[in-house]
CSV table of C-alpha atoms and ligand atoms in Angstrom, one decimal:
chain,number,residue,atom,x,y,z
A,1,UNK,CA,66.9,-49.2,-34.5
A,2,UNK,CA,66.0,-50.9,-31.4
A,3,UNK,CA,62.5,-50.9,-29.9
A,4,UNK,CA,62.5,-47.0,-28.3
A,5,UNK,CA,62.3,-46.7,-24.9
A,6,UNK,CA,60.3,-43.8,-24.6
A,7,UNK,CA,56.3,-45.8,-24.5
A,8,UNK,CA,56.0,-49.2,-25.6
A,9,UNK,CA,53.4,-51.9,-25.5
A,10,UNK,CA,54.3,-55.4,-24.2
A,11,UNK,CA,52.3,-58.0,-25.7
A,12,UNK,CA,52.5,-61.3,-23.5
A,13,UNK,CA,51.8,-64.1,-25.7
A,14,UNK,CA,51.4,-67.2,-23.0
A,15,UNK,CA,48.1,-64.8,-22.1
A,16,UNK,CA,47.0,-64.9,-25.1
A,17,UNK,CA,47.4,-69.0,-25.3
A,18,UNK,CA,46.0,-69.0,-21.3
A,19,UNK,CA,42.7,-67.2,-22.7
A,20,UNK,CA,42.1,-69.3,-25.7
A,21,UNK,CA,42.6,-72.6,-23.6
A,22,UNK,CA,40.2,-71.1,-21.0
A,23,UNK,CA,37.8,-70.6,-23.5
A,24,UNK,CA,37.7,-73.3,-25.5
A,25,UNK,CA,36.9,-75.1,-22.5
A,26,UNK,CA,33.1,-73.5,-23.1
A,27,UNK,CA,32.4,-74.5,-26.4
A,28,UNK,CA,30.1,-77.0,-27.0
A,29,UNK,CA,30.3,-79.6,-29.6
A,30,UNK,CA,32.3,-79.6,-32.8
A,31,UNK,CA,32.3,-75.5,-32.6
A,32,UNK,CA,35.5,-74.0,-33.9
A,33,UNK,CA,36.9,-71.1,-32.8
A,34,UNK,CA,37.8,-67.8,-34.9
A,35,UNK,CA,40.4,-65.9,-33.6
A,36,UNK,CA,39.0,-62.2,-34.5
A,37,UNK,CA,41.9,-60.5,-35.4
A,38,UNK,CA,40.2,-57.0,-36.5
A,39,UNK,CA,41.6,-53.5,-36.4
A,40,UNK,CA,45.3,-54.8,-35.8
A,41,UNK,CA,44.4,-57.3,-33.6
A,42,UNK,CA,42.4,-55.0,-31.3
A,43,UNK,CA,45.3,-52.8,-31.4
A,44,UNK,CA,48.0,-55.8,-30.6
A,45,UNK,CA,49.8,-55.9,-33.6
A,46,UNK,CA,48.1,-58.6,-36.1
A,47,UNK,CA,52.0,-59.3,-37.0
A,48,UNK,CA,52.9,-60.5,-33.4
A,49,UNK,CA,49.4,-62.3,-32.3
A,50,UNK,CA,48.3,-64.2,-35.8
A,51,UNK,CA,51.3,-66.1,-36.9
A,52,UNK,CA,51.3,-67.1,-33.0
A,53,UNK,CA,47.7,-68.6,-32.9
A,54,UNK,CA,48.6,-70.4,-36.1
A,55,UNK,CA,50.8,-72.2,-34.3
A,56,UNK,CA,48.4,-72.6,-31.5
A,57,UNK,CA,46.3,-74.2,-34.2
A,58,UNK,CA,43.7,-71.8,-35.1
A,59,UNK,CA,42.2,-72.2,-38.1
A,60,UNK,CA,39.9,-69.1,-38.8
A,61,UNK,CA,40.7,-65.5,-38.6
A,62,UNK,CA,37.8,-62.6,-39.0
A,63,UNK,CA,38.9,-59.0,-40.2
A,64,UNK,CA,36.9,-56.2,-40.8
A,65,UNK,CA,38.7,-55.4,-44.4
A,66,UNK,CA,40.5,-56.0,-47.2
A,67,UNK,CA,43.6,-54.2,-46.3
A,68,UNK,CA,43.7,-56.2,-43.1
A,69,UNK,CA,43.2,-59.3,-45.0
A,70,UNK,CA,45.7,-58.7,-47.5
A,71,UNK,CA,47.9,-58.2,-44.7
A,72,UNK,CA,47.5,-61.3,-43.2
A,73,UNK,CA,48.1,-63.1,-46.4
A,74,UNK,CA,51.5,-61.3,-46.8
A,75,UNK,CA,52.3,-62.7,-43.0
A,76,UNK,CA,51.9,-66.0,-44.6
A,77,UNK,CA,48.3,-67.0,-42.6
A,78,UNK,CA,46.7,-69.8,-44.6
A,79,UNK,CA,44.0,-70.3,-42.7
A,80,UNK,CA,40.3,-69.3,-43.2
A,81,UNK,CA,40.0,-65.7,-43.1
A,82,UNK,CA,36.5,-63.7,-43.5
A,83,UNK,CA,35.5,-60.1,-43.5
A,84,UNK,CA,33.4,-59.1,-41.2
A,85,UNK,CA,32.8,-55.6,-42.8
A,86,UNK,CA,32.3,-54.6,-46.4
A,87,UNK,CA,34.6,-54.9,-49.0
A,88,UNK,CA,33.7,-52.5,-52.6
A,89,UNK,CA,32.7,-54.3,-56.0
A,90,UNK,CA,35.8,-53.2,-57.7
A,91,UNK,CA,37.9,-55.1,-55.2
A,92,UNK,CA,36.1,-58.7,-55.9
A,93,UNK,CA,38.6,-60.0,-58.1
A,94,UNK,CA,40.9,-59.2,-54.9
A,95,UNK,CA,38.1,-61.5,-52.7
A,96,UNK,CA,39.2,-64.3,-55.2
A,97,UNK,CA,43.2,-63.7,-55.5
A,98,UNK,CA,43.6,-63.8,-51.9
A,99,UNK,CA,40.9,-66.5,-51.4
A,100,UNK,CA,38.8,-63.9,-48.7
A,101,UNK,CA,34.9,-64.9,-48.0
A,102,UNK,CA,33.4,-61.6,-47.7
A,103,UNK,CA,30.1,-61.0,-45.5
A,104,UNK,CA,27.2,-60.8,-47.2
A,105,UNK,CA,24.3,-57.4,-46.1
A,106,UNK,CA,22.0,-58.0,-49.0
A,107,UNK,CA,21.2,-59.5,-52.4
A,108,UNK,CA,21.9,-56.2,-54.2
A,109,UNK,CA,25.4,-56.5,-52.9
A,110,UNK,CA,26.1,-60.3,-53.6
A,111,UNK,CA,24.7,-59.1,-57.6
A,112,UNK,CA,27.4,-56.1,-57.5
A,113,UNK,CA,30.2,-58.4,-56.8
A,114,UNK,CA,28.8,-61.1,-59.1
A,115,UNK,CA,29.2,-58.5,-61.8
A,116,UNK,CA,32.3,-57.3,-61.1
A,117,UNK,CA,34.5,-60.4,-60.4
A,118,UNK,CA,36.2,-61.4,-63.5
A,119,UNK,CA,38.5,-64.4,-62.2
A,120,UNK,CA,36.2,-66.5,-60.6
A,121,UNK,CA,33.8,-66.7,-57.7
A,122,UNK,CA,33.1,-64.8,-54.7
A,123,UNK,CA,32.9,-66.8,-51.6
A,124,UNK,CA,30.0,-65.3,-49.3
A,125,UNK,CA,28.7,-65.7,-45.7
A,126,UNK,CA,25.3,-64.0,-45.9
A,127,UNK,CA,24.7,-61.9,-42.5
A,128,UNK,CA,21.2,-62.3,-40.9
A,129,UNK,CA,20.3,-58.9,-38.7
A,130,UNK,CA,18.3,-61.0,-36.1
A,131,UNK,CA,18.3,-58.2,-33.6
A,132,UNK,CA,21.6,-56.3,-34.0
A,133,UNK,CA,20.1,-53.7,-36.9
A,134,UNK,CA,23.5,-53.4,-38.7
A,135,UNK,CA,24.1,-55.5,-41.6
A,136,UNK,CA,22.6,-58.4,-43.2
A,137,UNK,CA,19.1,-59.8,-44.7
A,138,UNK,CA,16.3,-58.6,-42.0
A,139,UNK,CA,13.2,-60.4,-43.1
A,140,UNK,CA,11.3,-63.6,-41.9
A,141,UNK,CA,12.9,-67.1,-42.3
A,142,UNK,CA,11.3,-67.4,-45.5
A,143,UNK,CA,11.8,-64.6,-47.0
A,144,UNK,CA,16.2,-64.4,-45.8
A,145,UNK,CA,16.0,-68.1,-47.2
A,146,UNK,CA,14.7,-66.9,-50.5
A,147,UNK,CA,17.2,-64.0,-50.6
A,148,UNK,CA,19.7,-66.3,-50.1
A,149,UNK,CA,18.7,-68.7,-52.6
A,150,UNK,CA,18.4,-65.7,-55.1
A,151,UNK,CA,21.8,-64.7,-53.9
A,152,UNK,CA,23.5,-68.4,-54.5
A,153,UNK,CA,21.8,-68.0,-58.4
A,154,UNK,CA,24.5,-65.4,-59.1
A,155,UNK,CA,26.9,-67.0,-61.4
A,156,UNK,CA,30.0,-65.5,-59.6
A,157,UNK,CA,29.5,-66.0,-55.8
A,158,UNK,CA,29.1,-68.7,-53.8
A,159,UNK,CA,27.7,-69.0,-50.5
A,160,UNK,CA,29.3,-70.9,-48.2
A,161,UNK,CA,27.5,-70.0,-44.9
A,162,UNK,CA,25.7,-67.4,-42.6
A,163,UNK,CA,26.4,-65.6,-39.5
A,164,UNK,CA,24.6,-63.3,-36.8
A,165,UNK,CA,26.2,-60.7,-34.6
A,166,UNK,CA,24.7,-60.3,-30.9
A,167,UNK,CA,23.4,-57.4,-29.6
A,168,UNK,CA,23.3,-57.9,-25.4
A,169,UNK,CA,25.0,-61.7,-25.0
A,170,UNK,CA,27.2,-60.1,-22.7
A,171,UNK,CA,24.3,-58.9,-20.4
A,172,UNK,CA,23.6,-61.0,-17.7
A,173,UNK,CA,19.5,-59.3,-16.7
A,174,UNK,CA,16.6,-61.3,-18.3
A,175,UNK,CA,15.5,-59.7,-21.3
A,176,UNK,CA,19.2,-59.3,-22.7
A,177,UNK,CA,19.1,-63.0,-22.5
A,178,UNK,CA,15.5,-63.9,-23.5
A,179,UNK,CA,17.0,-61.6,-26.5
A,180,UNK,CA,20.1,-63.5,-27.5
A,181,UNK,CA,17.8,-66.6,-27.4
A,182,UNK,CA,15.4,-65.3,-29.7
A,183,UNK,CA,18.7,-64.0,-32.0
A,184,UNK,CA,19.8,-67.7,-31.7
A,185,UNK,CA,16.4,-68.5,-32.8
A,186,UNK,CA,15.7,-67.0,-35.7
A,187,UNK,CA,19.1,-67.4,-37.4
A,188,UNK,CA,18.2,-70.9,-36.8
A,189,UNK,CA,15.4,-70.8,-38.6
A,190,UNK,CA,16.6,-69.9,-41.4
A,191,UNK,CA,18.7,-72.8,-40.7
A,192,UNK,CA,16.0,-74.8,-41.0
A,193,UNK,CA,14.0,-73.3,-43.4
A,194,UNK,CA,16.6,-74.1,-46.3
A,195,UNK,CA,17.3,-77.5,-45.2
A,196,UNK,CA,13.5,-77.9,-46.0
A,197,UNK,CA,14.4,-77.0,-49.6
A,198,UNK,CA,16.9,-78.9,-49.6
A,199,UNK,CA,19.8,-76.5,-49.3
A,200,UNK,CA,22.5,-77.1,-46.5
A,201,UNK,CA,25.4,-74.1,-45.8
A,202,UNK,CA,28.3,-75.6,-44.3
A,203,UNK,CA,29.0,-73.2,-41.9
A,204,UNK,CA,26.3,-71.4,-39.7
A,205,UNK,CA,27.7,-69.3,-36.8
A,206,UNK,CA,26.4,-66.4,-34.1
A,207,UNK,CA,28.4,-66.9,-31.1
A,208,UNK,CA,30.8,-63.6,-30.1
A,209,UNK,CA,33.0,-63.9,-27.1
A,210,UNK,CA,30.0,-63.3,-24.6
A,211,UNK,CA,27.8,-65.6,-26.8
A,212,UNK,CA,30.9,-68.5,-26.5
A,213,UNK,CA,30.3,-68.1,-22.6
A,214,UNK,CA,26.9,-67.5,-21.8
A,215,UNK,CA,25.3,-69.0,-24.5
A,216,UNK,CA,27.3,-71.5,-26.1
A,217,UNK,CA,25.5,-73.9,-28.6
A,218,UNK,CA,27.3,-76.9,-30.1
A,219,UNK,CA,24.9,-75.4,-33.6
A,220,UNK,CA,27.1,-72.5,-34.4
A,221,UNK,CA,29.9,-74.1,-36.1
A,222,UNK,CA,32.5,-71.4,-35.0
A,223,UNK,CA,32.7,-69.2,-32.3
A,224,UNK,CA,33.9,-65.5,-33.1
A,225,UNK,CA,36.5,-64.7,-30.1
A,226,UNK,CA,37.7,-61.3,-30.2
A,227,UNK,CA,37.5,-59.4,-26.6
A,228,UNK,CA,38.5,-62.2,-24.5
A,229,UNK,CA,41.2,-63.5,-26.3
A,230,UNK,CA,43.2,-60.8,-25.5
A,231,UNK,CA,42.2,-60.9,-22.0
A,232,UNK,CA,39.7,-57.9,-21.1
A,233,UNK,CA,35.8,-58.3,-20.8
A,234,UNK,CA,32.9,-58.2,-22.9
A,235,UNK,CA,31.1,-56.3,-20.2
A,236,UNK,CA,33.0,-55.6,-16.9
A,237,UNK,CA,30.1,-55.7,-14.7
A,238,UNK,CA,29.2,-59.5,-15.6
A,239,UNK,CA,32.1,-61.9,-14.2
A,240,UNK,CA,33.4,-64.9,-16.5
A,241,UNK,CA,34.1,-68.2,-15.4
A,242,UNK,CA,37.8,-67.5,-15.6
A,243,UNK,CA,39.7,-64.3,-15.1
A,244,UNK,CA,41.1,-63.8,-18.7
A,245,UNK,CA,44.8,-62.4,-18.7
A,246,UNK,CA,45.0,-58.7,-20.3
A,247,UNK,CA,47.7,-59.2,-23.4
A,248,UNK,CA,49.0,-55.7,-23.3
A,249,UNK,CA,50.4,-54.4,-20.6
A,250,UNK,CA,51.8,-50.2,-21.9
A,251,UNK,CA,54.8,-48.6,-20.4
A,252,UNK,CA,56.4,-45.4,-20.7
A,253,UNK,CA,60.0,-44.3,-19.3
A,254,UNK,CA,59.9,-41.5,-16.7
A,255,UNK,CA,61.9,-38.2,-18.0
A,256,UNK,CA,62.3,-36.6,-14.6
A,257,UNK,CA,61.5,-36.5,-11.2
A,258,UNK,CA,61.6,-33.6,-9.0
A,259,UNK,CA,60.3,-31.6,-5.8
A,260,UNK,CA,57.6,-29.2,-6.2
A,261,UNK,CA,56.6,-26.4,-3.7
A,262,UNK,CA,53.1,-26.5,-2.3
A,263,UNK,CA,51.3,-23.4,-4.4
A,264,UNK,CA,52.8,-25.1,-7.7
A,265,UNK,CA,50.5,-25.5,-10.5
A,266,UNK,CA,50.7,-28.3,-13.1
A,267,UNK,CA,50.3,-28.8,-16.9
A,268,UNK,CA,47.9,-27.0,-19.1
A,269,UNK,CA,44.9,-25.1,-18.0
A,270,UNK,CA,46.9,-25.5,-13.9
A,271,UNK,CA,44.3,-27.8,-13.1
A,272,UNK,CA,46.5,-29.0,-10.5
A,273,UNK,CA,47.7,-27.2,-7.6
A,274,UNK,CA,49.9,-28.6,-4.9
A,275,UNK,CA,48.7,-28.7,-1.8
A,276,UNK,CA,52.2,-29.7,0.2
A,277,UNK,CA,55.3,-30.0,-1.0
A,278,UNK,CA,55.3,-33.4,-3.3
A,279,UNK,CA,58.1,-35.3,-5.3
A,280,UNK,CA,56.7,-35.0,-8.9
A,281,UNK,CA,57.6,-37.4,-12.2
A,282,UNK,CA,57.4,-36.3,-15.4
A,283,UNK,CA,55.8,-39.8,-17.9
A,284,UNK,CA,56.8,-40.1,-21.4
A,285,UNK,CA,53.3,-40.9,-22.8
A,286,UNK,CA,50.7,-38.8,-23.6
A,287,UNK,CA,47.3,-38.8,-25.8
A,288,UNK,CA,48.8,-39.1,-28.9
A,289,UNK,CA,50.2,-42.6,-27.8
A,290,UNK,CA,46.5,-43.3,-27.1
A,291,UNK,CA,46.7,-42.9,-23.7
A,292,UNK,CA,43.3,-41.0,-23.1
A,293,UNK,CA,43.2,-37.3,-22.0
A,294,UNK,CA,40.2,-37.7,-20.0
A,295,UNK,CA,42.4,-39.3,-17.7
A,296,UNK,CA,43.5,-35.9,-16.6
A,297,UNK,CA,44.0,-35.4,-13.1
A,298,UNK,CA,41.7,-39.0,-12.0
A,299,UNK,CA,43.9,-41.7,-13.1
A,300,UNK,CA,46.9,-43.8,-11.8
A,301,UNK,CA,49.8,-45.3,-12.8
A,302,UNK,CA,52.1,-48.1,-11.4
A,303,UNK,CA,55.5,-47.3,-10.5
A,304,UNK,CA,57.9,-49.6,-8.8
A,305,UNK,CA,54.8,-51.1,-7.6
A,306,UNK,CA,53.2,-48.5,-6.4
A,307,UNK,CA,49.9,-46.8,-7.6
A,308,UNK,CA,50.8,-42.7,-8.2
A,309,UNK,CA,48.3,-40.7,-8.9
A,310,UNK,CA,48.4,-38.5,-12.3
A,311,UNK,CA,48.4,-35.1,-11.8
A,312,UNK,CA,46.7,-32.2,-14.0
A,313,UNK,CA,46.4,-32.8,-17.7
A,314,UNK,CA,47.9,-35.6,-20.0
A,315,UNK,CA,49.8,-33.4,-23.0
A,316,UNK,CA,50.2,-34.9,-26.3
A,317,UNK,CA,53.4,-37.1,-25.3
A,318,UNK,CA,53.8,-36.6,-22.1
A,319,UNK,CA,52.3,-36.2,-18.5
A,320,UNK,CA,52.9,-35.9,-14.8
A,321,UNK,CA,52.4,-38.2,-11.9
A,322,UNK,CA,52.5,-37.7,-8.0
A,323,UNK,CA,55.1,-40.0,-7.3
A,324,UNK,CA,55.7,-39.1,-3.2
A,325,UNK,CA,55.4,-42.3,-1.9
A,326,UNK,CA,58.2,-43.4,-3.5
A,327,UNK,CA,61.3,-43.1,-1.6
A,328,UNK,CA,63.8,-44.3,-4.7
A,329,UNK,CA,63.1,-43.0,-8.0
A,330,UNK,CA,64.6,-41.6,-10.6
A,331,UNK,CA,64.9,-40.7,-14.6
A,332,UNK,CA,65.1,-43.6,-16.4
A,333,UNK,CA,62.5,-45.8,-14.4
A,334,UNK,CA,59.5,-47.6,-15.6
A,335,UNK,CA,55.5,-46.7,-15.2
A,336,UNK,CA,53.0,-49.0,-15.8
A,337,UNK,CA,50.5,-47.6,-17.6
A,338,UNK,CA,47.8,-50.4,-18.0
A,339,UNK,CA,48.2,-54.0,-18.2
A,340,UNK,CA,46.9,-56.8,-15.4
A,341,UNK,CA,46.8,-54.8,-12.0
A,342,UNK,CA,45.2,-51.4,-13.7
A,343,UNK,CA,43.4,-53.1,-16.2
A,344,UNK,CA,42.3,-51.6,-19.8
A,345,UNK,CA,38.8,-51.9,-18.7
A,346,UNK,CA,39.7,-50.1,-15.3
A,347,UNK,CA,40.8,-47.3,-17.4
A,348,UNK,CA,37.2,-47.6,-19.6
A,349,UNK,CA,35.3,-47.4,-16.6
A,350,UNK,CA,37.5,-44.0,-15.6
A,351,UNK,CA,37.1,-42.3,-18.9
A,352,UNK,CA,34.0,-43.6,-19.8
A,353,UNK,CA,34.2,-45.9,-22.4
A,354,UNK,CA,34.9,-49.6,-23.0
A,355,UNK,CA,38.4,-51.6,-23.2
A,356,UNK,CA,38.1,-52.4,-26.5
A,357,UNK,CA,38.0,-48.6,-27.2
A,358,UNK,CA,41.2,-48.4,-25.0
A,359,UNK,CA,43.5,-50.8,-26.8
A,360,UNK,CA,42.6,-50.2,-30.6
A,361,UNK,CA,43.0,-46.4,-29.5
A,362,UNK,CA,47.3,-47.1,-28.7
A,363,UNK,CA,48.5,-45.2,-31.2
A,364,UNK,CA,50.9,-46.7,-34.0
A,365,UNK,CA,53.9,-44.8,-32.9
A,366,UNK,CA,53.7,-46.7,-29.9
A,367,UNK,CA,56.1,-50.0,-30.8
A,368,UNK,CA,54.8,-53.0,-29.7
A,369,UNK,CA,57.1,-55.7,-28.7
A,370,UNK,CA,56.6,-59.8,-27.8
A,371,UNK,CA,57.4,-60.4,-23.3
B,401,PLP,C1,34.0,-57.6,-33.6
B,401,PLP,C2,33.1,-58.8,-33.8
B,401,PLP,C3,33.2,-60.0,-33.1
B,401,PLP,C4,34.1,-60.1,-31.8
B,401,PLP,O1,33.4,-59.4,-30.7
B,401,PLP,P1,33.9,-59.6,-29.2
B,401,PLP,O2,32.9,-58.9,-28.4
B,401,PLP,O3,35.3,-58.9,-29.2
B,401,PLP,O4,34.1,-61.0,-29.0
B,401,PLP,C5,32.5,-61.1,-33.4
B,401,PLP,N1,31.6,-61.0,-34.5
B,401,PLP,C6,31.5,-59.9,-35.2
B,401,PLP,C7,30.5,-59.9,-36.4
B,401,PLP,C8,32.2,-58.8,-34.9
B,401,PLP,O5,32.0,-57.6,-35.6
C-alpha cells in the first residue's frame, strides 16, 4: 500500500545533514560526534535517518536499548553503537553477538553481566553521576577510579571508556554553567586520577547537544548530538549560533470544510461556540497520532499558508480548525501541523512540555516518509 494520506510525517533529510554540518562546526579538537539515535530516532524513524548519517559518515550511534540496538544491526549499521540505558544480565551474551558496549551504573552491575556472558566479553562505558543523580558511579575521583578498576578485574567485561550526562548545559544563567564546569570537572578527574595508576580509557566523553555548543572541550572524545540534529532546541529560551532546521514537518488531509452558524458548538464537551458565522475544516489527526490534546481550542495549524486557529477539542483522530480566512479550500487539502514555521518546540511551549516530548510522542500509525 502506498504511504496513506490521512496524517503523515515528512522527514527532510538535507535538514538533518544542514544541522550536523552546523554543528560540527563547534567541536573542538579531534571530538567525534554520536549521532543519538534513541527512541526511533526521537520519533523520526531510525530506518529512514541512520542508514542516512552512515553515509554522511557518522561513525557512533547511542540507543537507549537493546531492542533498538538490535534493530539497527538488522538495518545493516556497522558503526559504533552504545546503550545509553540498561540492558538485563540475561541478555549479555546479546551485548557480545551484536558487538553493543553497554553503559555501565555500578560495579554490582558490570559483576552481573560478567557472570552471565558466556561467549565472550562485555564491552562497558562506565557512567560517572557528576551532578545529573541518575546513573553511574557517584563517589570521589578516587573512589569511581577504584570502582572502575574493580570493575575492569571482571574476567568477562571490558571497559573501554566513561561518560557523563549534563544536567543544565543548555542553561545560559551563571550557576547552570559554573555547574556544567564543575560536571566537566570531576569526570576529568577521574580522568586523571587513573592515568596516575597507569590506566588510560580510550574514550572519555560528557558533551550533549547543549554541552557541544556552550561548552565544547576538545577532551571529550565524542560529542552526544541528539536534540539538535533533528533540528529543535535544547532549551528554547537560550538561542544557538545557528538556527537548526526542524526534520519533521506532520501533515494531515482535511476531510471537510463547511459553514457553521453563529450559536454552533464544536467537538466534545462544546467548548467552542461560534461567535459569527465561520467556514469550519474538519483535520484528519488527532491525539492518538500524537498530536497533543492539550492543544484544544489554543493551537494553530497552517493551511495554504495561512495560520487557522483550532477550534474546541482534538478527538482521537481527528479535529477542527477555523479555516475563514481562506477563500479556496476544500476536502482533500493539506494542514501543516508542525514542522519549520509552527515549530515542535512552539507547540512545547503551548502545551507545556518540551519538543523532544512532542516528536517521540507521533504515534506509530502515523507513516513517516523521506521529502
Ligand atoms: C538523550 C541523551 C543525549 C542526547 O541529549 P540531547 O539533549 O538530545 O542532545 C546525550 N547523552 C545521553 C546520556 C542521553 O541520555
Amino acid at each position: 500500500m502506498n504511504c496513506l494520506r490521512r496524517c503523515w510525517a515528512e522527514i527532510d533529510l538535507d535538514s538533518i545533514k544542514y544541522n550536523i554540518e552546523q554543528y560540527r562546526g563547534y567541536l573542538k579538537g579531534g571530538t567525534q560526534l554520536l549521532c543519538v539515535v534513541k527512541a526511533n530516532c526521537y520519533g523520526h524513524s531510525d530506518k529512514l535517518v541512520v542508514p542516512y548519517l552512515e553515509k554522511l559518515g557518522v561513525k557512533w550511534f547511542a540507543v537507549s536499548n537493546l531492542i533498538e540496538a538490535e534493530h539497527l544491526r538488522a538495518l545493516g549499521v556497522d558503526g559504533e553503537i552504545i546503550i545509553l540505558g540498561y540492558s538485563p544480565e540475561e541478555n549479555a551474551d546479546d551485548l557480545i553477538k551484536y558487538n553493543i558496549i553497554q553503559a555501565c551504573t555500578e560495579y554490582a552491575y558490570a559483576k552481573k553481566l560478567s557472570d552471565s556472558a558466556k561467549t565472550g566479553k562485555v564491552r562497558l562505558h562506565a557512567a560517572i553521576d557528576t551532578g545529573m543523580t541518575r546513573i553511574g558511579l557517584h563517589g570521589d575521583a578516587a573512589s569511581d577510579a577504584d570502582e572502575i578498576q574493580k570493575i575492569m578485574a571482571l574476567e568477562n567485561v571490558t571497559v573501554e571508556g566513561m561518560f557523563t550526562h549534563y544536567a543544565v548545559a543548555d542553561c545560559a544563567d551563571n550557576e547552570s554553567i559554573a555547574y556544567t564546569k564543575a560536571q566537566t570537572e570531576k569526570i576529568l578527574a577521574v580522568d586523571e586520577e587513573l592515568k596516575k595508576r597507569g590506566v588510560e580509557l580510550s574514550c572519555v566523553h560528557f558533551l550533549n547537544s547543549a554541552g557541544g555548543i556552550y561548552h565544547s572541550n576538545e577532551k571529550s572524545a565524542l560529542a552526544r548530538l541528539g536534540i539538535i540534529l533533528y533540528g529543535l532546541y535544547p532549551d528554547p529560551s537560550n538561542p544557538l549560533p545557528f538556527e537548526p532546521k526542524p526534520v519533521m514537518t506532520l501533515k494531515a488531509v482535511i476531510s471537510q470544510v463547511k459553514y457553521i452558524e453563529k450559536g454552533t458548538t464544536v467537538s466534545y464537551g462544546r467548548t467552542y461556540t461560534a461567535d459569527k458565522r465561520i467556514k469550519l475544516a474538519t483535520v484528519t489527526a488527532g491525539y492518538a497520532d500524537g498530536f497533543p490534546r492539550a492543544l484544544s481550542g489554543k493551537g494553530e495549524v497552517i493551511i495554504k499558508g495561512v495560520r487557522c486557529p483550532i477550534v474546541g477539542r482534538i478527538c482521537m483522530d481527528q479535529f477542527m480548525c477555523d479555516v475563514s480566512a481562506l477563500d479556496d479550500v476544500q476536502e482533500g487539502d493539506i494542514a501543516t501541523l508542525f514542522g519549520s514555521e509552527i515549530t515542535a518546540d512552539d507547540i512545547a511551549k503551548i502545551t507545556g512540555t518540551i519538543g523532544y516530548e512532542v516528536v517521540c510522542g507521533i504515534a506509530e500509525r502515523v507513516p513517516r516518509i523521506i521529502v
